[in-house]
Structures are given as structure tokens and as C-alpha cells.
mmCIF file of C-alpha atoms in Angstrom:
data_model
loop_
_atom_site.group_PDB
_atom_site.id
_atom_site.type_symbol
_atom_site.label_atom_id
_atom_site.label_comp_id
_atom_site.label_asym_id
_atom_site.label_seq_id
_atom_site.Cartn_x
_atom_site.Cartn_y
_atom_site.Cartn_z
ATOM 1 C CA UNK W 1 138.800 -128.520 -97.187
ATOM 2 C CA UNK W 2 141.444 -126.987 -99.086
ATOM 3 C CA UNK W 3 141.456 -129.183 -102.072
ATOM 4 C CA UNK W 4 139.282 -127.137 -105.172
ATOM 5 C CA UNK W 5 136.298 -129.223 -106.644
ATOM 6 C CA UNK W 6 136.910 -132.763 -105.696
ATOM 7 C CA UNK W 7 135.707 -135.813 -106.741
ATOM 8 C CA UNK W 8 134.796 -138.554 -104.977
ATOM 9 C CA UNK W 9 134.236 -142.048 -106.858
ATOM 10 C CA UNK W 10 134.365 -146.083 -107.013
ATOM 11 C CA UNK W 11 138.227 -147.347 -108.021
ATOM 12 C CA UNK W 12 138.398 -149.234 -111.286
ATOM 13 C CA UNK W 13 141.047 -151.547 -112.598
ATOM 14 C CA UNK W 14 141.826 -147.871 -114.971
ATOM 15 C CA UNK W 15 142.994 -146.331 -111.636
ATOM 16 C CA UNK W 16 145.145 -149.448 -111.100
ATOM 17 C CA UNK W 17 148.463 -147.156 -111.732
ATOM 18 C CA UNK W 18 147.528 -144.432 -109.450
ATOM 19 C CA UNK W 19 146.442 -146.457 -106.374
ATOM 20 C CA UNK W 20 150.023 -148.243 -106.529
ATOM 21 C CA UNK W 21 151.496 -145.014 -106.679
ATOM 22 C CA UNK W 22 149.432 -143.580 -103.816
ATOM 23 C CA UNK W 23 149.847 -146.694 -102.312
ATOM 24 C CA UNK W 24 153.574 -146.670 -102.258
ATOM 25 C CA UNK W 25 154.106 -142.947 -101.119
ATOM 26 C CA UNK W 26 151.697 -143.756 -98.099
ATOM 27 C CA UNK W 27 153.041 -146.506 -96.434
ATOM 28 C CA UNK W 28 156.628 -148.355 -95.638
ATOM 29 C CA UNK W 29 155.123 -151.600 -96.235
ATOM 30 C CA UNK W 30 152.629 -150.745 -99.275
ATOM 31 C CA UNK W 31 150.188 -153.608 -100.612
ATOM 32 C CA UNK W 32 151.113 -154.974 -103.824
ATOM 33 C CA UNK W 33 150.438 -154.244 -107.330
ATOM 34 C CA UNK W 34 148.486 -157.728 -107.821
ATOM 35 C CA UNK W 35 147.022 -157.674 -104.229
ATOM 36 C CA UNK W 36 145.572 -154.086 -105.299
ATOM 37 C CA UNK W 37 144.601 -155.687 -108.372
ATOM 38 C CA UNK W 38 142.638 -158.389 -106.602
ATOM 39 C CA UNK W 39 140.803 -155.762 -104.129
ATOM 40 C CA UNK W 40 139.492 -154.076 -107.523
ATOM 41 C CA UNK W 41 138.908 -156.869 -110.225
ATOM 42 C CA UNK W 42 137.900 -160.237 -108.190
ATOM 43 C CA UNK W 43 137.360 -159.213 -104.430
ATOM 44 C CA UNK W 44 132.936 -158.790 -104.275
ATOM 45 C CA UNK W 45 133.397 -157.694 -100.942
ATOM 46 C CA UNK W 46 135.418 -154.645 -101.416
ATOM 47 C CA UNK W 47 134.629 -150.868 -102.284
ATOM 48 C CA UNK W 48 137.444 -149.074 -102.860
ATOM 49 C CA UNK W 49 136.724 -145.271 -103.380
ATOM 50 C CA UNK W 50 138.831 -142.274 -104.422
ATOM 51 C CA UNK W 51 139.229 -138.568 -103.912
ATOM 52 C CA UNK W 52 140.090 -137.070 -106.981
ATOM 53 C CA UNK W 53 141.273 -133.531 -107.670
ATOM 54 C CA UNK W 54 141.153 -133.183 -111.956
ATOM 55 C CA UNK W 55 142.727 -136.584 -112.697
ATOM 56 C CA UNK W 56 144.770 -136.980 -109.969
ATOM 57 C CA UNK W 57 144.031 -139.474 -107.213
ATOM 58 C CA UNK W 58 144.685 -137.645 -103.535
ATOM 59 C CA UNK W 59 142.869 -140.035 -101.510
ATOM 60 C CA UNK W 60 141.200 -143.700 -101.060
ATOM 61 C CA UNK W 61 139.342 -145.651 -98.811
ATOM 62 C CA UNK W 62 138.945 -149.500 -99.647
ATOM 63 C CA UNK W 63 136.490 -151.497 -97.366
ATOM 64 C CA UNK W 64 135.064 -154.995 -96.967
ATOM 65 C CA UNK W 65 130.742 -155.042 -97.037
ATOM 66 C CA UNK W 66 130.281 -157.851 -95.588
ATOM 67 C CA UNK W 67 126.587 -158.496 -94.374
ATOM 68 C CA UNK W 68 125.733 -155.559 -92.333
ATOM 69 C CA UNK W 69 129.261 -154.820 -91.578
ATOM 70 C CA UNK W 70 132.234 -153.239 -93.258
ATOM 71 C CA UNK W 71 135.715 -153.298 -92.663
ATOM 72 C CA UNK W 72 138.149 -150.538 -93.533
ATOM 73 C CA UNK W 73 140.987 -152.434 -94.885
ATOM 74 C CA UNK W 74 142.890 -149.407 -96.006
ATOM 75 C CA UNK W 75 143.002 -145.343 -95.993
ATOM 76 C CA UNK W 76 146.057 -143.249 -97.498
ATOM 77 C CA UNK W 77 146.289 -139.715 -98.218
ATOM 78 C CA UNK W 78 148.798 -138.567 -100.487
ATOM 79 C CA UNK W 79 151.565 -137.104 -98.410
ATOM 80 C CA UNK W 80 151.200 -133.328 -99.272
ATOM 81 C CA UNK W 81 147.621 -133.461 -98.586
ATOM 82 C CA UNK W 82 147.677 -134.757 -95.293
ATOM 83 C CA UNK W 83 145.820 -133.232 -92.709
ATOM 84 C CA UNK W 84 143.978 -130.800 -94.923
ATOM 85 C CA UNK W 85 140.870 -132.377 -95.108
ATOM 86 C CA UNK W 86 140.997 -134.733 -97.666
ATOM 87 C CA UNK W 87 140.658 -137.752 -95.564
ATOM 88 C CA UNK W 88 138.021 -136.488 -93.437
ATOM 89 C CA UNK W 89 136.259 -135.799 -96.426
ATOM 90 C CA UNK W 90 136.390 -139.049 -98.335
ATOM 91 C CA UNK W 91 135.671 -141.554 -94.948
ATOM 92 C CA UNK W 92 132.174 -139.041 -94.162
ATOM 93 C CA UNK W 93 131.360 -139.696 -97.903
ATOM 94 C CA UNK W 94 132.304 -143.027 -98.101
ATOM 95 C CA UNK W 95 130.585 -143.707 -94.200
ATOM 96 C CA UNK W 96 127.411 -142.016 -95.753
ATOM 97 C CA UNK W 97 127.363 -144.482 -99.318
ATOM 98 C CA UNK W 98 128.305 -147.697 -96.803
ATOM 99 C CA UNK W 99 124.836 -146.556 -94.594
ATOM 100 C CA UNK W 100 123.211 -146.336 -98.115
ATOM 101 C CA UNK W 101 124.469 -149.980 -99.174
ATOM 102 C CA UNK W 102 122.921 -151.604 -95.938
ATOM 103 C CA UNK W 103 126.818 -151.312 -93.700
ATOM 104 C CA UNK W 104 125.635 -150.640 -89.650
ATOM 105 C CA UNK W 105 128.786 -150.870 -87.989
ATOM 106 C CA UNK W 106 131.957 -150.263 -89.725
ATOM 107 C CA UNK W 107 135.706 -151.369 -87.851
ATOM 108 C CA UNK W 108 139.420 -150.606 -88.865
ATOM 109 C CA UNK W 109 142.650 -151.055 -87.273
ATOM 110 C CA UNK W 110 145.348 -148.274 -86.572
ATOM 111 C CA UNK W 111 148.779 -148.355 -85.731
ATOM 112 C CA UNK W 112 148.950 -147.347 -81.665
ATOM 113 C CA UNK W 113 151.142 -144.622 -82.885
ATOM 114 C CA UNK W 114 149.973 -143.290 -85.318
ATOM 115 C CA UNK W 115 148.104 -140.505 -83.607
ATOM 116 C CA UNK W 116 146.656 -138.056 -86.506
ATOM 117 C CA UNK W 117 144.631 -141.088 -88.064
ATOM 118 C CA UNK W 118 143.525 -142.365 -84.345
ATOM 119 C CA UNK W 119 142.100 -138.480 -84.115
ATOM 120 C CA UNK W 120 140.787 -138.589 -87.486
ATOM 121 C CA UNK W 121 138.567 -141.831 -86.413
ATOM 122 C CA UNK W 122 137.583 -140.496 -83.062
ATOM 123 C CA UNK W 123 136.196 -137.273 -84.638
ATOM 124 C CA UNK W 124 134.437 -139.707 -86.834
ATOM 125 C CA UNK W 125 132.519 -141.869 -84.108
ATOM 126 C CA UNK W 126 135.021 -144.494 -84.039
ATOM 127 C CA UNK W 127 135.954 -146.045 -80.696
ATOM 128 C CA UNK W 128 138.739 -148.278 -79.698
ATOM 129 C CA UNK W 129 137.620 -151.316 -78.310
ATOM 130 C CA UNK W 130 140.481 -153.442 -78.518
ATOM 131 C CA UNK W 131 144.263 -154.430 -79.454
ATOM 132 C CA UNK W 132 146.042 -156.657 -81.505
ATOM 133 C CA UNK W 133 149.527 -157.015 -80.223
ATOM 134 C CA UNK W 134 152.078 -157.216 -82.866
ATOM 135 C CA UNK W 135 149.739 -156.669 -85.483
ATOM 136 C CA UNK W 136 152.432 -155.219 -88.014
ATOM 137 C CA UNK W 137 155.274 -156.172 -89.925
ATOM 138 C CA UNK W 138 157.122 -153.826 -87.816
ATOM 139 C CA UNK W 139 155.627 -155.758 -84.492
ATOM 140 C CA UNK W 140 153.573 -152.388 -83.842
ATOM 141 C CA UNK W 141 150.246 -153.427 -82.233
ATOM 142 C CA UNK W 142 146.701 -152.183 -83.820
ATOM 143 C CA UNK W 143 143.963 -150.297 -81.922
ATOM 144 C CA UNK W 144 141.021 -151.926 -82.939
ATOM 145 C CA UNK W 145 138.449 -149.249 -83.423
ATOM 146 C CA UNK W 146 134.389 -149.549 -84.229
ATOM 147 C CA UNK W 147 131.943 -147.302 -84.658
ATOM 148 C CA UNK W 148 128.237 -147.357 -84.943
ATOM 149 C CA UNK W 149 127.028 -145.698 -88.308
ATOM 150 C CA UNK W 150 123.708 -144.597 -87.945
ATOM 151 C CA UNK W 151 124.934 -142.692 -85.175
ATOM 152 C CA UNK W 152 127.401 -140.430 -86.054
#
């Protein structure tokens, strides 16, 4: 990885202002400030988890425990630190905690073209199993992807 010394740690309503900001430089359609806010303030389901180089946030993950299962609802990477380990990095980590919190099986979807994350999940143990056509806002379908956690 060629990020010095980072940090990985739970997302708190404090880090409300960086997650919109990494939020917004990662995606065309970003979530919203108040959905955001929900994930981290009211949502019991969700872990959200950051990379953190000093104070700055380069990374998250936010997922969904629910029973022995988790759901990735979200991974962004800040764009200059794409493909340089950081989000390798941070899904391991936060695959090991989930394993730790009683998670099996975790699932995500990824855009069908969007072929760096798709490798990024393979190399993780993650498996497409299925698609949802016209998933997006843009109409782009979603690979459905799963992968077994207490082997990989």
C-alpha cells in the first residue's frame, strides 16, 4: 500500500463532513447528506468504517449486519488514491472485523462496467452470482456478487 500509517476506524456523526465530501467526489449520483446521516446516527444495522491517512478520510466501507449476513451498501475511494491499495486494504480489514462480529457471508452489487471494483471483489473471494437489470439511475445493471467469509 502506498498510503503512510493508515488508520482504519468506525464512522461517527464527527466524520459526517468528510464522508459527504468523499461521497460526492466518488460517485455521479452520491447519497445524500441526511441519507449519510441516517446510515451513521439511526441505522443499527450499519457499520460504516474509514481509512484514514492523519485526519483525512481516503476510504470507507459502510455495510448492513444483518443476522449472519452483511451487505456492502457502499465502497468509495477518494479519486487520487484509487487503485493503490487503499480499498483493498480497508474491505480485508473490514471482512476480518465483520467475521469477528458473527457476518458469514457478505454480498454487494457492482456496476457491470465498472471493471477495477469487479477485480477488486474477485481477488477478495467474491463471486457473481447474479444480475439486476437496470439496477441504476443510469439503467446500468448490477452484478450481484457473494462471497463466503470464512473462506477467503
Amino acid at each position: 500500500m502506498n498510503v503512510d500509517m493508515p488508520s482504519i476506524r468506525l464512522l461517527y456523526m464527527a466524520d459526517l463532513d468528510a464522508l459527504e465530501k468523499l461521497e460526492q467526489a466518488s460517485f455521479a449520483n452520491p447519497w445524500s447528506r441526511d441519507s449519510l446521516a441516517y446510515e451513521l446516527s439511526e441505522n443499527t444495522l450499519a457499520r460504516y468504517y474509514g481509512l484514514f491517512q492523519e485526519d483525512v478520510l481516503l476510504a470507507y466501507v459502510g455495510y448492513w449486519h444483518i443476522l449472519e449476513e452483511g451487505h456492502i451498501a457502499n465502497v468509495a475511494v477518494l479519486p487520487a488514491y484509487r487503485q493503490k491499495g487503499c480499498g483493498e486494504y480497508l474491505l480485508r480489514t473490514v471482512m476480518t472485523l465483520a467475521l469477528t462480529e458473527g457476518v458469514q457471508r457478505m454480498t454487494l452489487e457492482v456496476r457491470e462496467g465498472n471493471l477495477p471494483a469487479r477485480r477488486l471483489y474477485e481477488k477478495l473471494g467474491f463471486r457473481a452470482v447474479g444480475l439486476r437489470p437496470h439496477y441504476y439511475q443510469d439503467q446500468e445493471s448490477a452484478i450481484i456478487m457473494w462471497v463466503d467469509l470464512a473462506n477467503c
